[in-house]
């Protein structure tokens, strides 16, 4: 796999009949994985590579034990003018992750602040170590969240809690994050990477097109009415009966054996 300046890109899993996982580790330890332009370029290039690789069925993004990411790079942003930010449409390209079609898991240990919390929320599933700390402290820097925090956090945890975090800038721990609906699982910090790999391998063992369609269906719920979303789901559900993987999955159940999906 390609080598990058600010991230490590690996391929994991794939043994014992398990699915193959693309593994991205943010790697700017001296800056607590602060997200600068290079990190963005590297993550996008890695996602492009993982997208092209048909053997990859899920992707995990993680950081270090101390920090998933402590936010956008404040030192890079500090001197910028309005026109710098506007003309570059600063950080709009993180949409690449939101629009990435294969399932993604954020495995969060330590700080996930500002852009770090937003990066985790761009993933489909968020698994936290019990040492994780989440927050949107932008207001303490004289700005507001800029990679979706005011929108995705509010959808994830509701208005009262989102207002609390965004207006006070306070951090919450993993337990409060799970209670609030931001996080799907909290696990002992030492087990985080194993649990994330296990979950990603499980997803990668499914039919990739079916997993991609399931992800699309859940994401529709954020963009449309209930009636339209339900119709979308039902029509897509019907369409899966044109796939070999539906035939295989149901035949395997009836024959009491594991399915052998062929992504077709
Ligand atoms: N940017 C740049 N450098 C950082 C960042 C950051 N976000 N966070 C930490 N660092 C650096 C520190 O400057 C320090 O570097 P140095 O050793 O050269 O002084 C190094 O990482 C270690 O950090 P600390 O010494 O501060 O470590 P502590 O353990 O004492 O504290 C904290 C850890 C609490 C996480 C602390 O580092 C902190 O508060 N960091 C900033 C958190 C923050 O405010 N994040 C939000 C950033 S703003 C943002 O994300 C906006 C996103 C939207 C932008 C979109 C634009 C459109």
Tab-separated table of C-alpha atoms and ligand atoms in Angstrom:
chain	number	residue	atom	x	y	z
A	1	UNK	CA	0.000	0.000	0.000
A	2	UNK	CA	1.135	3.568	-0.625
A	3	UNK	CA	3.232	5.296	2.060
A	4	UNK	CA	2.076	8.710	3.247
A	5	UNK	CA	3.581	11.568	5.240
A	6	UNK	CA	0.901	11.982	7.918
A	7	UNK	CA	-0.969	8.674	7.992
A	8	UNK	CA	-0.223	4.957	7.920
A	9	UNK	CA	-2.207	2.897	5.447
A	10	UNK	CA	-2.441	-0.858	6.015
A	11	UNK	CA	-4.475	-3.844	5.008
A	12	UNK	CA	-5.681	-6.026	7.901
A	13	UNK	CA	-7.729	-9.186	8.363
A	14	UNK	CA	-8.564	-11.489	5.489
A	15	UNK	CA	-7.514	-14.672	7.280
A	16	UNK	CA	-9.766	-17.550	8.414
A	17	UNK	CA	-12.406	-16.579	5.904
A	18	UNK	CA	-12.757	-13.101	7.394
A	19	UNK	CA	-13.108	-9.935	5.319
A	20	UNK	CA	-10.225	-7.644	4.357
A	21	UNK	CA	-10.097	-4.243	6.049
A	22	UNK	CA	-8.385	-0.999	5.033
A	23	UNK	CA	-6.755	0.552	8.091
A	24	UNK	CA	-5.859	4.270	8.302
A	25	UNK	CA	-3.874	5.488	11.327
A	26	UNK	CA	-3.502	9.256	11.715
A	27	UNK	CA	0.174	9.776	12.455
A	28	UNK	CA	1.185	13.285	13.538
A	29	UNK	CA	1.943	12.391	17.169
A	30	UNK	CA	3.760	15.640	17.991
A	31	UNK	CA	0.643	17.649	17.096
A	32	UNK	CA	-1.850	15.155	18.604
A	33	UNK	CA	-2.933	14.325	15.033
A	34	UNK	CA	-4.129	17.875	14.328
A	35	UNK	CA	-5.757	17.884	10.918
A	36	UNK	CA	-3.809	20.037	8.484
A	37	UNK	CA	-4.024	20.209	4.686
A	38	UNK	CA	-1.499	17.367	4.314
A	39	UNK	CA	-3.553	15.021	6.513
A	40	UNK	CA	-6.587	15.797	4.374
A	41	UNK	CA	-4.666	15.137	1.133
A	42	UNK	CA	-3.287	11.888	2.548
A	43	UNK	CA	-6.631	10.602	3.860
A	44	UNK	CA	-8.331	11.367	0.542
A	45	UNK	CA	-5.598	9.602	-1.433
A	46	UNK	CA	-5.837	6.608	0.923
A	47	UNK	CA	-9.622	6.482	0.567
A	48	UNK	CA	-9.275	6.596	-3.234
A	49	UNK	CA	-6.865	3.651	-3.059
A	50	UNK	CA	-9.174	1.665	-0.742
A	51	UNK	CA	-12.158	2.465	-2.950
A	52	UNK	CA	-10.385	1.090	-6.045
A	53	UNK	CA	-9.340	-2.114	-4.225
A	54	UNK	CA	-12.245	-4.545	-4.629
A	55	UNK	CA	-10.905	-6.824	-1.892
A	56	UNK	CA	-11.426	-4.157	0.806
A	57	UNK	CA	-14.838	-4.479	2.439
A	58	UNK	CA	-14.610	-1.921	5.269
A	59	UNK	CA	-12.303	0.825	6.505
A	60	UNK	CA	-11.160	1.748	10.022
A	61	UNK	CA	-9.797	5.196	10.864
A	62	UNK	CA	-7.934	5.538	14.133
A	63	UNK	CA	-5.337	7.723	15.842
A	64	UNK	CA	-2.937	7.213	18.731
A	65	UNK	CA	-3.693	6.126	22.287
A	66	UNK	CA	-3.572	9.792	23.416
A	67	UNK	CA	-5.425	11.430	20.537
A	68	UNK	CA	-7.701	10.372	17.736
A	69	UNK	CA	-7.289	13.977	16.556
A	70	UNK	CA	-7.140	17.172	18.646
A	71	UNK	CA	-8.920	19.162	15.942
A	72	UNK	CA	-8.101	21.127	12.864
A	73	UNK	CA	-4.534	22.437	12.918
A	74	UNK	CA	-4.862	25.712	14.817
A	75	UNK	CA	-1.340	26.835	13.865
A	76	UNK	CA	-2.108	26.342	10.163
A	77	UNK	CA	-5.446	28.166	10.398
A	78	UNK	CA	-4.472	31.051	12.697
A	79	UNK	CA	-3.006	33.465	10.092
A	80	UNK	CA	-5.562	32.835	7.360
A	81	UNK	CA	-7.846	35.566	6.015
A	82	UNK	CA	-11.492	35.269	5.096
A	83	UNK	CA	-10.511	35.124	1.404
A	84	UNK	CA	-7.969	32.362	2.070
A	85	UNK	CA	-10.688	30.278	3.716
A	86	UNK	CA	-13.388	31.114	1.190
A	87	UNK	CA	-11.342	30.643	-1.987
A	88	UNK	CA	-9.884	27.355	-0.778
A	89	UNK	CA	-13.353	26.341	0.494
A	90	UNK	CA	-11.315	25.241	3.484
A	91	UNK	CA	-11.978	21.642	4.528
A	92	UNK	CA	-14.883	21.111	2.090
A	93	UNK	CA	-12.917	18.168	0.717
A	94	UNK	CA	-13.581	16.189	3.927
A	95	UNK	CA	-16.895	15.468	2.149
A	96	UNK	CA	-14.919	12.723	0.367
A	97	UNK	CA	-15.162	10.723	3.595
A	98	UNK	CA	-18.873	11.480	4.072
A	99	UNK	CA	-19.504	10.291	0.510
A	100	UNK	CA	-17.198	7.253	0.699
A	101	UNK	CA	-19.372	4.269	-0.236
A	102	UNK	CA	-17.784	1.424	1.719
A	103	UNK	CA	-18.572	1.136	5.460
A	104	UNK	CA	-16.270	3.083	7.793
A	105	UNK	CA	-15.513	2.795	11.503
A	106	UNK	CA	-13.856	5.459	13.657
A	107	UNK	CA	-11.903	3.845	16.511
A	108	UNK	CA	-11.408	6.670	19.013
A	109	UNK	CA	-8.889	6.668	21.833
A	110	UNK	CA	-8.066	9.877	23.728
A	111	UNK	CA	-8.974	13.291	22.366
A	112	UNK	CA	-11.495	13.710	19.542
A	113	UNK	CA	-11.932	17.471	19.611
A	114	UNK	CA	-13.230	19.964	17.077
A	115	UNK	CA	-12.374	18.648	13.623
A	116	UNK	CA	-11.336	15.372	15.322
A	117	UNK	CA	-14.857	14.852	16.678
A	118	UNK	CA	-16.229	15.863	13.278
A	119	UNK	CA	-13.923	13.395	11.509
A	120	UNK	CA	-15.188	10.611	13.803
A	121	UNK	CA	-18.769	11.623	13.030
A	122	UNK	CA	-18.051	11.400	9.287
A	123	UNK	CA	-17.599	7.657	9.813
A	124	UNK	CA	-20.542	5.246	9.895
A	125	UNK	CA	-19.818	3.601	13.241
A	126	UNK	CA	-18.004	5.198	16.159
A	127	UNK	CA	-16.330	2.868	18.667
A	128	UNK	CA	-14.682	4.547	21.649
A	129	UNK	CA	-12.091	3.460	24.157
A	130	UNK	CA	-13.154	4.236	27.720
A	131	UNK	CA	-10.464	6.956	27.762
A	132	UNK	CA	-12.004	8.867	24.821
A	133	UNK	CA	-12.878	12.554	25.185
A	134	UNK	CA	-15.153	14.305	22.725
A	135	UNK	CA	-15.825	18.004	22.330
A	136	UNK	CA	-16.381	20.923	19.992
A	137	UNK	CA	-14.167	23.570	21.625
A	138	UNK	CA	-14.073	25.902	18.599
A	139	UNK	CA	-15.935	28.628	20.479
A	140	UNK	CA	-12.956	28.952	22.836
A	141	UNK	CA	-10.885	29.882	19.753
A	142	UNK	CA	-13.375	32.474	18.507
A	143	UNK	CA	-14.859	30.277	15.763
A	144	UNK	CA	-17.534	27.591	15.407
A	145	UNK	CA	-17.382	23.997	14.124
A	146	UNK	CA	-16.629	23.928	10.401
A	147	UNK	CA	-16.632	20.289	9.254
A	148	UNK	CA	-20.244	19.564	10.128
A	149	UNK	CA	-20.167	19.685	13.939
A	150	UNK	CA	-23.181	21.952	14.333
A	151	UNK	CA	-25.195	19.715	11.993
A	152	UNK	CA	-24.015	16.125	12.520
A	153	UNK	CA	-23.558	16.452	16.297
A	154	UNK	CA	-27.063	17.886	16.623
A	155	UNK	CA	-28.539	15.038	14.587
A	156	UNK	CA	-26.563	12.512	16.649
A	157	UNK	CA	-27.234	13.759	20.182
A	158	UNK	CA	-30.086	16.277	19.890
A	159	UNK	CA	-30.310	20.025	20.309
A	160	UNK	CA	-29.915	20.383	24.090
A	161	UNK	CA	-26.716	18.373	24.316
A	162	UNK	CA	-25.256	19.774	21.086
A	163	UNK	CA	-25.906	23.343	22.239
A	164	UNK	CA	-24.287	22.530	25.593
A	165	UNK	CA	-21.114	21.197	23.954
A	166	UNK	CA	-20.861	23.795	21.174
A	167	UNK	CA	-21.627	26.830	23.381
A	168	UNK	CA	-19.528	25.867	26.410
A	169	UNK	CA	-16.767	23.992	24.570
A	170	UNK	CA	-16.728	21.379	27.361
A	171	UNK	CA	-15.494	17.850	26.770
A	172	UNK	CA	-17.496	14.704	27.464
A	173	UNK	CA	-16.113	11.280	28.276
A	174	UNK	CA	-16.854	8.039	26.473
A	175	UNK	CA	-19.690	7.011	28.816
A	176	UNK	CA	-21.549	10.298	28.347
A	177	UNK	CA	-20.914	10.106	24.608
A	178	UNK	CA	-22.440	6.640	24.478
A	179	UNK	CA	-25.406	7.673	26.652
A	180	UNK	CA	-25.981	10.594	24.276
A	181	UNK	CA	-25.971	8.460	21.131
A	182	UNK	CA	-22.715	9.769	19.677
A	183	UNK	CA	-20.893	6.482	20.136
A	184	UNK	CA	-22.109	2.988	19.305
A	185	UNK	CA	-19.870	1.078	21.736
A	186	UNK	CA	-17.462	1.864	24.574
A	187	UNK	CA	-14.750	-0.717	25.212
A	188	UNK	CA	-11.662	-0.847	27.449
A	189	UNK	CA	-9.017	1.349	25.786
A	190	UNK	CA	-6.602	-1.583	25.512
A	191	UNK	CA	-9.156	-3.589	23.510
A	192	UNK	CA	-10.177	-0.768	21.159
A	193	UNK	CA	-8.205	-1.745	18.063
A	194	UNK	CA	-9.079	-5.446	18.398
A	195	UNK	CA	-12.776	-4.674	18.757
A	196	UNK	CA	-12.695	-2.258	15.809
A	197	UNK	CA	-10.882	-4.824	13.661
A	198	UNK	CA	-13.343	-7.544	14.622
A	199	UNK	CA	-16.318	-5.327	13.741
A	200	UNK	CA	-14.719	-4.221	10.462
A	201	UNK	CA	-13.834	-7.806	9.500
A	202	UNK	CA	-17.383	-8.878	10.224
A	203	UNK	CA	-18.742	-6.143	7.957
A	204	UNK	CA	-16.143	-6.981	5.306
A	205	UNK	CA	-17.333	-10.605	5.355
A	206	UNK	CA	-20.766	-9.543	4.104
A	207	UNK	CA	-21.643	-8.889	0.481
A	208	UNK	CA	-19.912	-5.559	-0.239
A	209	UNK	CA	-22.642	-4.203	-2.534
A	210	UNK	CA	-25.301	-5.121	0.030
A	211	UNK	CA	-23.320	-3.411	2.818
A	212	UNK	CA	-22.923	-0.329	0.607
A	213	UNK	CA	-26.658	-0.292	-0.109
A	214	UNK	CA	-27.484	-0.705	3.598
A	215	UNK	CA	-25.241	2.301	4.333
A	216	UNK	CA	-26.984	4.326	1.622
A	217	UNK	CA	-30.397	3.440	3.028
A	218	UNK	CA	-29.496	4.557	6.569
A	219	UNK	CA	-27.961	7.769	5.236
A	220	UNK	CA	-31.149	8.536	3.257
A	221	UNK	CA	-32.937	8.936	6.577
A	222	UNK	CA	-30.957	12.131	7.194
A	223	UNK	CA	-31.866	13.625	3.831
A	224	UNK	CA	-35.518	12.818	3.222
A	225	UNK	CA	-39.017	12.410	4.678
A	226	UNK	CA	-40.057	9.203	6.445
A	227	UNK	CA	-42.447	8.238	3.619
A	228	UNK	CA	-39.790	8.773	0.919
A	229	UNK	CA	-37.164	6.998	3.027
A	230	UNK	CA	-39.426	3.998	3.584
A	231	UNK	CA	-40.215	3.812	-0.135
A	232	UNK	CA	-36.507	4.050	-0.982
A	233	UNK	CA	-35.778	1.246	1.471
A	234	UNK	CA	-38.538	-1.010	0.152
A	235	UNK	CA	-37.612	-0.526	-3.518
A	236	UNK	CA	-33.935	-1.185	-2.777
A	237	UNK	CA	-34.905	-4.225	-0.703
A	238	UNK	CA	-36.885	-5.541	-3.703
A	239	UNK	CA	-33.919	-4.915	-6.011
A	240	UNK	CA	-31.636	-7.107	-3.891
A	241	UNK	CA	-33.646	-10.115	-5.074
A	242	UNK	CA	-31.885	-9.621	-8.424
A	243	UNK	CA	-28.524	-10.400	-6.797
A	244	UNK	CA	-26.663	-13.694	-6.490
A	245	UNK	CA	-25.741	-12.761	-2.918
A	246	UNK	CA	-29.417	-12.753	-1.844
A	247	UNK	CA	-29.823	-16.236	-3.327
A	248	UNK	CA	-26.619	-17.412	-1.635
A	249	UNK	CA	-27.385	-15.802	1.757
A	250	UNK	CA	-30.841	-17.341	1.995
A	251	UNK	CA	-29.749	-20.727	0.584
A	252	UNK	CA	-26.937	-20.840	3.164
A	253	UNK	CA	-29.417	-20.197	5.967
A	254	UNK	CA	-31.734	-22.956	4.760
A	255	UNK	CA	-28.813	-25.382	4.285
A	256	UNK	CA	-27.376	-24.470	7.729
A	257	UNK	CA	-23.955	-23.415	6.405
A	258	UNK	CA	-22.019	-20.129	6.283
A	259	UNK	CA	-22.749	-18.023	3.181
A	260	UNK	CA	-20.139	-17.526	0.489
A	261	UNK	CA	-20.855	-14.087	-0.895
A	262	UNK	CA	-19.391	-13.196	-4.288
A	263	UNK	CA	-20.309	-9.503	-4.455
A	264	UNK	CA	-22.601	-10.186	-7.348
B	1	LIG	N1	-3.739	22.275	16.272
B	1	LIG	C1	-2.399	22.403	16.243
B	1	LIG	N2	-1.595	21.891	17.202
B	1	LIG	C2	-2.172	21.233	18.224
B	1	LIG	C3	-3.576	21.047	18.306
B	1	LIG	C4	-4.372	21.602	17.257
B	1	LIG	N3	-5.703	21.458	17.219
B	1	LIG	N4	-3.855	20.373	19.434
B	1	LIG	C5	-2.682	20.119	20.026
B	1	LIG	N5	-1.663	20.628	19.306
B	1	LIG	C6	-0.236	20.584	19.589
B	1	LIG	C7	0.130	21.534	20.724
B	1	LIG	O1	0.277	22.847	20.229
B	1	LIG	C8	1.414	20.938	21.212
B	1	LIG	O2	2.462	21.298	20.317
B	1	LIG	P1	3.860	21.862	20.908
B	1	LIG	O3	4.435	20.699	21.656
B	1	LIG	O4	4.613	22.214	19.661
B	1	LIG	O5	3.519	23.013	21.790
B	1	LIG	C9	1.178	19.430	21.035
B	1	LIG	O6	0.119	19.298	20.095
B	1	LIG	C10	0.754	18.746	22.320
B	1	LIG	O7	-0.376	19.438	22.819
B	1	LIG	P2	-0.494	19.952	24.334
B	1	LIG	O8	0.858	20.283	24.874
B	1	LIG	O9	-1.515	21.043	24.364
B	1	LIG	O10	-1.047	18.637	25.029
B	1	LIG	P3	-1.909	18.540	26.361
B	1	LIG	O11	-1.935	17.104	26.711
B	1	LIG	O12	-1.418	19.513	27.390
B	1	LIG	O13	-3.391	19.021	25.946
B	1	LIG	C11	-5.342	19.111	24.508
B	1	LIG	C12	-4.163	18.262	25.035
B	1	LIG	C13	-6.320	19.410	25.653
B	1	LIG	C14	-6.032	18.282	23.435
B	1	LIG	C15	-4.815	20.443	23.927
B	1	LIG	O14	-3.753	20.156	23.026
B	1	LIG	C16	-5.845	21.242	23.190
B	1	LIG	O15	-6.690	21.882	23.805
B	1	LIG	N6	-5.770	21.243	21.829
B	1	LIG	C17	-6.649	22.034	20.989
B	1	LIG	C18	-8.038	21.454	20.965
B	1	LIG	C19	-8.927	22.305	20.111
B	1	LIG	O16	-9.225	23.433	20.406
B	1	LIG	N7	-9.396	21.754	18.978
B	1	LIG	C20	-10.269	22.436	18.075
B	1	LIG	C21	-9.462	23.013	16.979
B	1	LIG	S1	-10.432	24.079	15.931
B	1	LIG	C22	-11.226	23.044	14.892
B	1	LIG	O17	-11.065	21.859	14.940
B	1	LIG	C23	-12.112	23.699	13.900
B	1	LIG	C24	-12.585	22.675	12.863
B	1	LIG	C25	-13.311	23.377	11.783
B	1	LIG	C26	-12.390	23.958	10.755
B	1	LIG	C27	-13.094	23.986	9.460
B	1	LIG	C28	-12.780	25.229	8.709
B	1	LIG	C29	-13.776	25.444	7.609
